[in-house]
Amino acid sequence: MEIELDFEKRYRLVREIIETVVLTVLMFLVIRLAVQNFNIDGHSMEPGLHNTELILVDKWSYLFRSPTRGDIVVFVAPPNPSQDYIKRVIGLPGDIVTIKGNAVYVNGVLLNEPYVDPHNQGNPYPSFSNRLVPPNTYLVLGDNRNGSSDSRDWGCVPRENIVGRAALVYWPLGQDNNGLLPGVSSVFANVPAPTGKVGSVCQVINARPATLGPATPHPASPNNGVDMNMLFAVLMPGVFVGVRRRRK
């Protein structure tokens, strides 16, 4: 009888371990498909996002919908495909965009952009009028207009270059922007459908499928190089087994 009970306990333990490993692998794959962490390198998105901050990128949403005006997106950089950039979507496919100095017009409407600090205003690139955003591309700008390499410089971003939407700042703690990034849909609420004369077409260079690759490090904190998703996958088996045993 004792031998049978001992075998049954070992069988349950082995089964729990197998179930936990399978569940952990599935959760890890789902997480990797849905979100990924990204290390901001530079000041092009000040004052909303800061240099060396770590954010979570939502890769899931764009499987079901297209990027919208105001979204902050991470993408394979057209001027340097070995790097990933982060900028804000200003123009959608078919939009007609004009930039004259600090003023940005989308389909003839001047944008009032609260996310741009007046101290960071500026335009180191030539102004342009009535520039058409081609199909399946997006015109993007950095919030730090005086210190950003963006669509004013190298053109529009192909859809296939976009990795996902910046959703959450999670490190370092204690900054002025921890948590979910605020929505700015009201800025673009009065933008009409594109009409009017087209002056030029936004150039498109180096289209490529988007992957958040090794070109940009994604540490979990400034003190180590552990990927947050990997850390989650390592901790999950112990948590799962502990919960199951507690219930029993």
PDB file of C-alpha atoms in Angstrom:
ATOM      1  CA  MET A   1       0.000   0.000   0.000  1.00  0.00           C
ATOM      2  CA  GLU A   2       2.814   2.413   0.948  1.00  0.00           C
ATOM      3  CA  ILE A   3       4.590   1.634  -2.345  1.00  0.00           C
ATOM      4  CA  GLU A   4       1.428   2.484  -4.297  1.00  0.00           C
ATOM      5  CA  LEU A   5       0.965   5.776  -2.390  1.00  0.00           C
ATOM      6  CA  ASP A   6       4.601   6.717  -2.930  1.00  0.00           C
ATOM      7  CA  PHE A   7       4.301   5.991  -6.672  1.00  0.00           C
ATOM      8  CA  GLU A   8       1.123   8.056  -6.868  1.00  0.00           C
ATOM      9  CA  LYS A   9       2.821  11.034  -5.183  1.00  0.00           C
ATOM     10  CA  ARG A  10       5.776  10.828  -7.563  1.00  0.00           C
ATOM     11  CA  TYR A  11       3.423  10.558 -10.535  1.00  0.00           C
ATOM     12  CA  ARG A  12       1.517  13.678  -9.438  1.00  0.00           C
ATOM     13  CA  LEU A  13       4.767  15.574  -8.935  1.00  0.00           C
ATOM     14  CA  VAL A  14       6.092  14.642 -12.389  1.00  0.00           C
ATOM     15  CA  ARG A  15       2.739  15.561 -13.947  1.00  0.00           C
ATOM     16  CA  GLU A  16       2.767  18.955 -12.180  1.00  0.00           C
ATOM     17  CA  ILE A  17       6.293  19.648 -13.386  1.00  0.00           C
ATOM     18  CA  ILE A  18       5.403  18.759 -16.992  1.00  0.00           C
ATOM     19  CA  GLU A  19       2.210  20.864 -16.886  1.00  0.00           C
ATOM     20  CA  THR A  20       4.127  23.789 -15.404  1.00  0.00           C
ATOM     21  CA  VAL A  21       6.873  23.640 -18.032  1.00  0.00           C
ATOM     22  CA  VAL A  22       4.347  23.444 -20.885  1.00  0.00           C
ATOM     23  CA  LEU A  23       2.299  26.316 -19.448  1.00  0.00           C
ATOM     24  CA  THR A  24       5.411  28.435 -18.939  1.00  0.00           C
ATOM     25  CA  VAL A  25       6.611  27.883 -22.503  1.00  0.00           C
ATOM     26  CA  LEU A  26       3.174  28.806 -23.876  1.00  0.00           C
ATOM     27  CA  MET A  27       2.969  31.926 -21.714  1.00  0.00           C
ATOM     28  CA  PHE A  28       6.477  32.957 -22.715  1.00  0.00           C
ATOM     29  CA  LEU A  29       5.654  32.615 -26.414  1.00  0.00           C
ATOM     30  CA  VAL A  30       2.419  34.584 -26.014  1.00  0.00           C
ATOM     31  CA  ILE A  31       4.213  37.325 -24.104  1.00  0.00           C
ATOM     32  CA  ARG A  32       6.987  37.547 -26.698  1.00  0.00           C
ATOM     33  CA  LEU A  33       4.381  37.880 -29.451  1.00  0.00           C
ATOM     34  CA  ALA A  34       2.362  40.480 -27.550  1.00  0.00           C
ATOM     35  CA  VAL A  35       4.887  42.761 -25.828  1.00  0.00           C
ATOM     36  CA  GLN A  36       8.593  43.482 -25.746  1.00  0.00           C
ATOM     37  CA  ASN A  37      10.778  45.826 -23.758  1.00  0.00           C
ATOM     38  CA  PHE A  38      12.725  48.633 -25.420  1.00  0.00           C
ATOM     39  CA  ASN A  39      15.567  50.847 -24.208  1.00  0.00           C
ATOM     40  CA  ILE A  40      15.235  54.516 -25.219  1.00  0.00           C
ATOM     41  CA  ASP A  41      18.544  55.850 -26.499  1.00  0.00           C
ATOM     42  CA  GLY A  42      18.562  59.609 -26.957  1.00  0.00           C
ATOM     43  CA  HIS A  43      16.449  62.696 -26.311  1.00  0.00           C
ATOM     44  CA  SER A  44      14.291  62.880 -29.446  1.00  0.00           C
ATOM     45  CA  MET A  45      11.052  62.218 -27.507  1.00  0.00           C
ATOM     46  CA  GLU A  46      11.572  64.692 -24.677  1.00  0.00           C
ATOM     47  CA  PRO A  47       9.807  65.805 -22.574  1.00  0.00           C
ATOM     48  CA  GLY A  48       7.465  62.788 -22.655  1.00  0.00           C
ATOM     49  CA  LEU A  49      10.115  60.058 -22.795  1.00  0.00           C
ATOM     50  CA  HIS A  50      13.622  60.313 -21.411  1.00  0.00           C
ATOM     51  CA  ASN A  51      17.023  58.936 -22.365  1.00  0.00           C
ATOM     52  CA  THR A  52      17.779  55.422 -20.940  1.00  0.00           C
ATOM     53  CA  GLU A  53      14.157  54.831 -19.913  1.00  0.00           C
ATOM     54  CA  LEU A  54      12.733  51.359 -20.411  1.00  0.00           C
ATOM     55  CA  ILE A  55       9.313  50.917 -21.970  1.00  0.00           C
ATOM     56  CA  LEU A  56       7.018  48.079 -22.984  1.00  0.00           C
ATOM     57  CA  VAL A  57       6.109  47.917 -26.668  1.00  0.00           C
ATOM     58  CA  ASP A  58       2.646  46.606 -27.533  1.00  0.00           C
ATOM     59  CA  LYS A  59       3.085  44.438 -30.642  1.00  0.00           C
ATOM     60  CA  TRP A  60      -0.366  42.833 -30.386  1.00  0.00           C
ATOM     61  CA  SER A  61      -2.677  45.769 -31.167  1.00  0.00           C
ATOM     62  CA  TYR A  62      -1.364  46.372 -34.672  1.00  0.00           C
ATOM     63  CA  LEU A  63      -2.260  42.831 -35.665  1.00  0.00           C
ATOM     64  CA  PHE A  64      -5.902  43.974 -35.519  1.00  0.00           C
ATOM     65  CA  ARG A  65      -5.722  47.663 -36.379  1.00  0.00           C
ATOM     66  CA  SER A  66      -3.459  50.171 -38.080  1.00  0.00           C
ATOM     67  CA  PRO A  67      -1.404  52.833 -36.266  1.00  0.00           C
ATOM     68  CA  THR A  68      -3.320  56.040 -35.602  1.00  0.00           C
ATOM     69  CA  ARG A  69      -2.270  59.671 -35.399  1.00  0.00           C
ATOM     70  CA  GLY A  70      -0.655  60.397 -32.048  1.00  0.00           C
ATOM     71  CA  ASP A  71       0.601  56.853 -31.433  1.00  0.00           C
ATOM     72  CA  ILE A  72       4.218  56.587 -30.310  1.00  0.00           C
ATOM     73  CA  VAL A  73       5.741  53.760 -32.337  1.00  0.00           C
ATOM     74  CA  VAL A  74       8.978  51.795 -32.360  1.00  0.00           C
ATOM     75  CA  PHE A  75      10.240  50.912 -35.833  1.00  0.00           C
ATOM     76  CA  VAL A  76      13.229  49.761 -37.841  1.00  0.00           C
ATOM     77  CA  ALA A  77      14.949  53.016 -38.788  1.00  0.00           C
ATOM     78  CA  PRO A  78      14.840  53.621 -42.569  1.00  0.00           C
ATOM     79  CA  PRO A  79      18.146  55.562 -42.569  1.00  0.00           C
ATOM     80  CA  ASN A  80      19.871  52.866 -40.481  1.00  0.00           C
ATOM     81  CA  PRO A  81      18.115  49.446 -40.544  1.00  0.00           C
ATOM     82  CA  SER A  82      20.467  48.125 -37.843  1.00  0.00           C
ATOM     83  CA  GLN A  83      18.786  50.438 -35.325  1.00  0.00           C
ATOM     84  CA  ASP A  84      15.276  50.942 -33.926  1.00  0.00           C
ATOM     85  CA  TYR A  85      13.792  54.443 -33.594  1.00  0.00           C
ATOM     86  CA  ILE A  86      10.895  55.726 -31.528  1.00  0.00           C
ATOM     87  CA  LYS A  87       8.728  58.617 -32.806  1.00  0.00           C
ATOM     88  CA  ARG A  88       5.139  59.857 -32.863  1.00  0.00           C
ATOM     89  CA  VAL A  89       2.796  59.191 -35.797  1.00  0.00           C
ATOM     90  CA  ILE A  90       1.611  62.476 -37.324  1.00  0.00           C
ATOM     91  CA  GLY A  91       0.487  61.560 -40.839  1.00  0.00           C
ATOM     92  CA  LEU A  92      -1.428  58.477 -42.006  1.00  0.00           C
ATOM     93  CA  PRO A  93      -1.401  56.969 -45.512  1.00  0.00           C
ATOM     94  CA  GLY A  94      -3.070  59.441 -47.852  1.00  0.00           C
ATOM     95  CA  ASP A  95      -2.661  62.449 -45.543  1.00  0.00           C
ATOM     96  CA  ILE A  96      -1.249  65.714 -46.881  1.00  0.00           C
ATOM     97  CA  VAL A  97       1.226  67.260 -44.441  1.00  0.00           C
ATOM     98  CA  THR A  98       2.784  70.717 -44.402  1.00  0.00           C
ATOM     99  CA  ILE A  99       5.578  71.806 -42.065  1.00  0.00           C
ATOM    100  CA  LYS A 100       6.521  75.484 -42.014  1.00  0.00           C
ATOM    101  CA  GLY A 101       9.036  76.199 -39.286  1.00  0.00           C
ATOM    102  CA  ASN A 102       7.419  75.042 -36.053  1.00  0.00           C
ATOM    103  CA  ALA A 103       3.911  74.788 -37.519  1.00  0.00           C
ATOM    104  CA  VAL A 104       2.601  71.354 -38.525  1.00  0.00           C
ATOM    105  CA  TYR A 105      -0.524  71.061 -40.680  1.00  0.00           C
ATOM    106  CA  VAL A 106      -2.315  67.782 -41.444  1.00  0.00           C
ATOM    107  CA  ASN A 107      -4.893  67.992 -44.247  1.00  0.00           C
ATOM    108  CA  GLY A 108      -4.922  71.750 -43.849  1.00  0.00           C
ATOM    109  CA  VAL A 109      -5.475  71.816 -40.059  1.00  0.00           C
ATOM    110  CA  LEU A 110      -2.817  73.364 -37.810  1.00  0.00           C
ATOM    111  CA  LEU A 111      -1.990  71.019 -34.940  1.00  0.00           C
ATOM    112  CA  ASN A 112      -1.918  72.269 -31.361  1.00  0.00           C
ATOM    113  CA  GLU A 113       0.556  69.799 -29.850  1.00  0.00           C
ATOM    114  CA  PRO A 114       0.730  69.869 -26.019  1.00  0.00           C
ATOM    115  CA  TYR A 115       3.347  67.089 -25.977  1.00  0.00           C
ATOM    116  CA  VAL A 116       5.908  69.421 -27.633  1.00  0.00           C
ATOM    117  CA  ASP A 117       7.776  71.591 -25.137  1.00  0.00           C
ATOM    118  CA  PRO A 118       8.165  75.175 -26.459  1.00  0.00           C
ATOM    119  CA  HIS A 119      11.820  75.030 -25.394  1.00  0.00           C
ATOM    120  CA  ASN A 120      12.302  72.045 -27.718  1.00  0.00           C
ATOM    121  CA  GLN A 121      10.583  73.656 -30.680  1.00  0.00           C
ATOM    122  CA  GLY A 122      12.567  74.152 -33.858  1.00  0.00           C
ATOM    123  CA  ASN A 123      13.037  72.786 -37.337  1.00  0.00           C
ATOM    124  CA  PRO A 124      16.600  72.108 -38.475  1.00  0.00           C
ATOM    125  CA  TYR A 125      15.272  70.734 -41.789  1.00  0.00           C
ATOM    126  CA  PRO A 126      13.794  72.492 -44.833  1.00  0.00           C
ATOM    127  CA  SER A 127      10.092  73.323 -44.611  1.00  0.00           C
ATOM    128  CA  PHE A 128       7.709  71.731 -47.110  1.00  0.00           C
ATOM    129  CA  SER A 129       4.121  72.129 -48.277  1.00  0.00           C
ATOM    130  CA  ASN A 130       1.419  69.606 -49.213  1.00  0.00           C
ATOM    131  CA  ARG A 131       3.562  66.484 -48.935  1.00  0.00           C
ATOM    132  CA  LEU A 132       1.590  63.296 -49.568  1.00  0.00           C
ATOM    133  CA  VAL A 133       2.057  60.300 -47.280  1.00  0.00           C
ATOM    134  CA  PRO A 134       2.165  57.273 -49.641  1.00  0.00           C
ATOM    135  CA  PRO A 135       0.069  54.110 -49.133  1.00  0.00           C
ATOM    136  CA  ASN A 136       1.214  51.793 -46.318  1.00  0.00           C
ATOM    137  CA  THR A 137       3.564  54.417 -44.861  1.00  0.00           C
ATOM    138  CA  TYR A 138       3.457  56.865 -41.954  1.00  0.00           C
ATOM    139  CA  LEU A 139       4.929  60.294 -41.356  1.00  0.00           C
ATOM    140  CA  VAL A 140       6.533  60.439 -37.908  1.00  0.00           C
ATOM    141  CA  LEU A 141       8.098  63.217 -35.834  1.00  0.00           C
ATOM    142  CA  GLY A 142       9.999  63.309 -32.566  1.00  0.00           C
ATOM    143  CA  ASP A 143       8.451  65.398 -29.795  1.00  0.00           C
ATOM    144  CA  ASN A 144      11.802  67.145 -29.404  1.00  0.00           C
ATOM    145  CA  ARG A 145      11.434  68.896 -32.753  1.00  0.00           C
ATOM    146  CA  ASN A 146      14.775  70.669 -32.544  1.00  0.00           C
ATOM    147  CA  GLY A 147      16.703  67.466 -31.851  1.00  0.00           C
ATOM    148  CA  SER A 148      15.086  64.632 -33.749  1.00  0.00           C
ATOM    149  CA  SER A 149      15.958  62.776 -36.932  1.00  0.00           C
ATOM    150  CA  ASP A 150      12.560  61.909 -38.365  1.00  0.00           C
ATOM    151  CA  SER A 151      10.357  62.143 -41.461  1.00  0.00           C
ATOM    152  CA  ARG A 152      11.496  65.724 -42.052  1.00  0.00           C
ATOM    153  CA  ASP A 153      14.962  64.292 -42.624  1.00  0.00           C
ATOM    154  CA  TRP A 154      14.665  60.871 -44.294  1.00  0.00           C
ATOM    155  CA  GLY A 155      10.998  60.436 -45.245  1.00  0.00           C
ATOM    156  CA  CYS A 156       8.106  58.213 -44.231  1.00  0.00           C
ATOM    157  CA  VAL A 157       8.168  54.889 -42.367  1.00  0.00           C
ATOM    158  CA  PRO A 158       6.901  51.795 -44.235  1.00  0.00           C
ATOM    159  CA  ARG A 159       4.235  49.835 -42.355  1.00  0.00           C
ATOM    160  CA  GLU A 160       6.358  46.699 -42.382  1.00  0.00           C
ATOM    161  CA  ASN A 161       9.085  48.524 -40.425  1.00  0.00           C
ATOM    162  CA  ILE A 162       6.829  49.212 -37.455  1.00  0.00           C
ATOM    163  CA  VAL A 163       7.448  46.924 -34.482  1.00  0.00           C
ATOM    164  CA  GLY A 164       4.666  48.156 -32.221  1.00  0.00           C
ATOM    165  CA  ARG A 165       3.193  50.905 -30.074  1.00  0.00           C
ATOM    166  CA  ALA A 166       4.965  52.287 -27.011  1.00  0.00           C
ATOM    167  CA  ALA A 167       2.527  51.590 -24.179  1.00  0.00           C
ATOM    168  CA  LEU A 168       4.157  51.745 -20.758  1.00  0.00           C
ATOM    169  CA  VAL A 169       7.201  53.238 -19.017  1.00  0.00           C
ATOM    170  CA  TYR A 170       8.400  50.845 -16.308  1.00  0.00           C
ATOM    171  CA  TRP A 171      11.963  51.914 -15.409  1.00  0.00           C
ATOM    172  CA  PRO A 172      13.469  53.805 -13.690  1.00  0.00           C
ATOM    173  CA  LEU A 173      10.905  54.331 -10.954  1.00  0.00           C
ATOM    174  CA  GLY A 174      10.221  57.790  -9.620  1.00  0.00           C
ATOM    175  CA  GLN A 175      10.300  59.590 -12.961  1.00  0.00           C
ATOM    176  CA  ASP A 176       7.597  62.033 -13.998  1.00  0.00           C
ATOM    177  CA  ASN A 177       6.128  59.654 -16.563  1.00  0.00           C
ATOM    178  CA  ASN A 178       5.895  56.201 -14.954  1.00  0.00           C
ATOM    179  CA  GLY A 179       3.033  54.053 -16.177  1.00  0.00           C
ATOM    180  CA  LEU A 180       0.809  54.119 -19.248  1.00  0.00           C
ATOM    181  CA  LEU A 181       1.556  56.726 -21.892  1.00  0.00           C
ATOM    182  CA  PRO A 182      -1.273  59.270 -22.191  1.00  0.00           C
ATOM    183  CA  GLY A 183      -3.509  59.342 -25.253  1.00  0.00           C
ATOM    184  CA  VAL A 184      -3.466  62.427 -27.473  1.00  0.00           C
ATOM    185  CA  SER A 185      -6.354  61.665 -29.826  1.00  0.00           C
ATOM    186  CA  SER A 186      -7.927  65.053 -29.080  1.00  0.00           C
ATOM    187  CA  VAL A 187      -5.028  66.766 -30.894  1.00  0.00           C
ATOM    188  CA  PHE A 188      -6.128  65.161 -34.157  1.00  0.00           C
ATOM    189  CA  ALA A 189      -9.895  65.123 -33.565  1.00  0.00           C
ATOM    190  CA  ASN A 190     -10.583  67.939 -36.048  1.00  0.00           C
ATOM    191  CA  VAL A 191      -8.309  66.661 -38.821  1.00  0.00           C
ATOM    192  CA  PRO A 192     -10.524  66.082 -41.897  1.00  0.00           C
ATOM    193  CA  ALA A 193     -10.122  63.592 -44.710  1.00  0.00           C
ATOM    194  CA  PRO A 194      -7.282  64.509 -47.059  1.00  0.00           C
ATOM    195  CA  THR A 195      -8.179  66.957 -49.807  1.00  0.00           C
ATOM    196  CA  GLY A 196      -6.327  69.539 -51.844  1.00  0.00           C
ATOM    197  CA  LYS A 197      -3.330  69.809 -54.085  1.00  0.00           C
ATOM    198  CA  VAL A 198      -0.322  67.526 -53.623  1.00  0.00           C
ATOM    199  CA  GLY A 199       3.005  69.291 -53.819  1.00  0.00           C
ATOM    200  CA  SER A 200       5.338  66.307 -53.433  1.00  0.00           C
ATOM    201  CA  VAL A 201       5.378  62.702 -52.232  1.00  0.00           C
ATOM    202  CA  CYS A 202       7.135  61.659 -49.026  1.00  0.00           C
ATOM    203  CA  GLN A 203      10.149  59.531 -49.888  1.00  0.00           C
ATOM    204  CA  VAL A 204      10.374  55.953 -48.630  1.00  0.00           C
ATOM    205  CA  ILE A 205      13.703  54.164 -48.113  1.00  0.00           C
ATOM    206  CA  ASN A 206      14.806  50.782 -46.765  1.00  0.00           C
ATOM    207  CA  ALA A 207      11.479  49.049 -46.192  1.00  0.00           C
ATOM    208  CA  ARG A 208      11.968  45.801 -44.276  1.00  0.00           C
ATOM    209  CA  PRO A 209       9.968  43.514 -41.977  1.00  0.00           C
ATOM    210  CA  ALA A 210      10.150  44.768 -38.409  1.00  0.00           C
ATOM    211  CA  THR A 211      11.864  42.795 -35.674  1.00  0.00           C
ATOM    212  CA  LEU A 212      13.096  44.194 -32.406  1.00  0.00           C
ATOM    213  CA  GLY A 213      16.563  42.750 -32.870  1.00  0.00           C
ATOM    214  CA  PRO A 214      19.906  42.903 -31.111  1.00  0.00           C
ATOM    215  CA  ALA A 215      20.762  46.355 -32.446  1.00  0.00           C
ATOM    216  CA  THR A 216      19.063  47.931 -29.419  1.00  0.00           C
ATOM    217  CA  PRO A 217      19.718  46.489 -25.934  1.00  0.00           C
ATOM    218  CA  HIS A 218      16.671  45.725 -23.784  1.00  0.00           C
ATOM    219  CA  PRO A 219      17.886  45.350 -20.192  1.00  0.00           C
ATOM    220  CA  ALA A 220      15.482  44.964 -17.307  1.00  0.00           C
ATOM    221  CA  SER A 221      17.273  47.665 -15.349  1.00  0.00           C
ATOM    222  CA  PRO A 222      20.420  49.793 -15.643  1.00  0.00           C
ATOM    223  CA  ASN A 223      22.208  47.315 -13.395  1.00  0.00           C
ATOM    224  CA  ASN A 224      21.843  44.139 -15.437  1.00  0.00           C
ATOM    225  CA  GLY A 225      21.050  42.730 -18.867  1.00  0.00           C
ATOM    226  CA  VAL A 226      18.198  40.391 -17.963  1.00  0.00           C
ATOM    227  CA  ASP A 227      15.267  40.476 -20.386  1.00  0.00           C
ATOM    228  CA  MET A 228      11.994  41.062 -18.510  1.00  0.00           C
ATOM    229  CA  ASN A 229      10.198  38.379 -20.483  1.00  0.00           C
ATOM    230  CA  MET A 230      12.919  35.850 -19.721  1.00  0.00           C
ATOM    231  CA  LEU A 231      12.815  36.768 -16.031  1.00  0.00           C
ATOM    232  CA  PHE A 232       9.045  36.282 -16.041  1.00  0.00           C
ATOM    233  CA  ALA A 233       9.409  32.868 -17.664  1.00  0.00           C
ATOM    234  CA  VAL A 234      11.984  31.774 -15.087  1.00  0.00           C
ATOM    235  CA  LEU A 235       9.833  32.827 -12.137  1.00  0.00           C
ATOM    236  CA  MET A 236       6.527  31.474 -13.421  1.00  0.00           C
ATOM    237  CA  PRO A 237       7.154  27.741 -12.763  1.00  0.00           C
ATOM    238  CA  GLY A 238       7.798  28.322  -9.064  1.00  0.00           C
ATOM    239  CA  VAL A 239       4.795  30.617  -8.731  1.00  0.00           C
ATOM    240  CA  PHE A 240       2.511  28.166 -10.539  1.00  0.00           C
ATOM    241  CA  VAL A 241       3.597  25.147  -8.477  1.00  0.00           C
ATOM    242  CA  GLY A 242       3.286  27.179  -5.268  1.00  0.00           C
ATOM    243  CA  VAL A 243      -0.247  28.266  -6.103  1.00  0.00           C
ATOM    244  CA  ARG A 244      -1.335  24.731  -6.966  1.00  0.00           C
ATOM    245  CA  ARG A 245       0.093  23.272  -3.760  1.00  0.00           C
ATOM    246  CA  ARG A 246      -1.494  26.023  -1.688  1.00  0.00           C
ATOM    247  CA  ARG A 247      -4.902  25.258  -3.195  1.00  0.00           C
ATOM    248  CA  LYS A 248      -4.486  21.589  -2.414  1.00  0.00           C
TER     249      LYS A 248
END
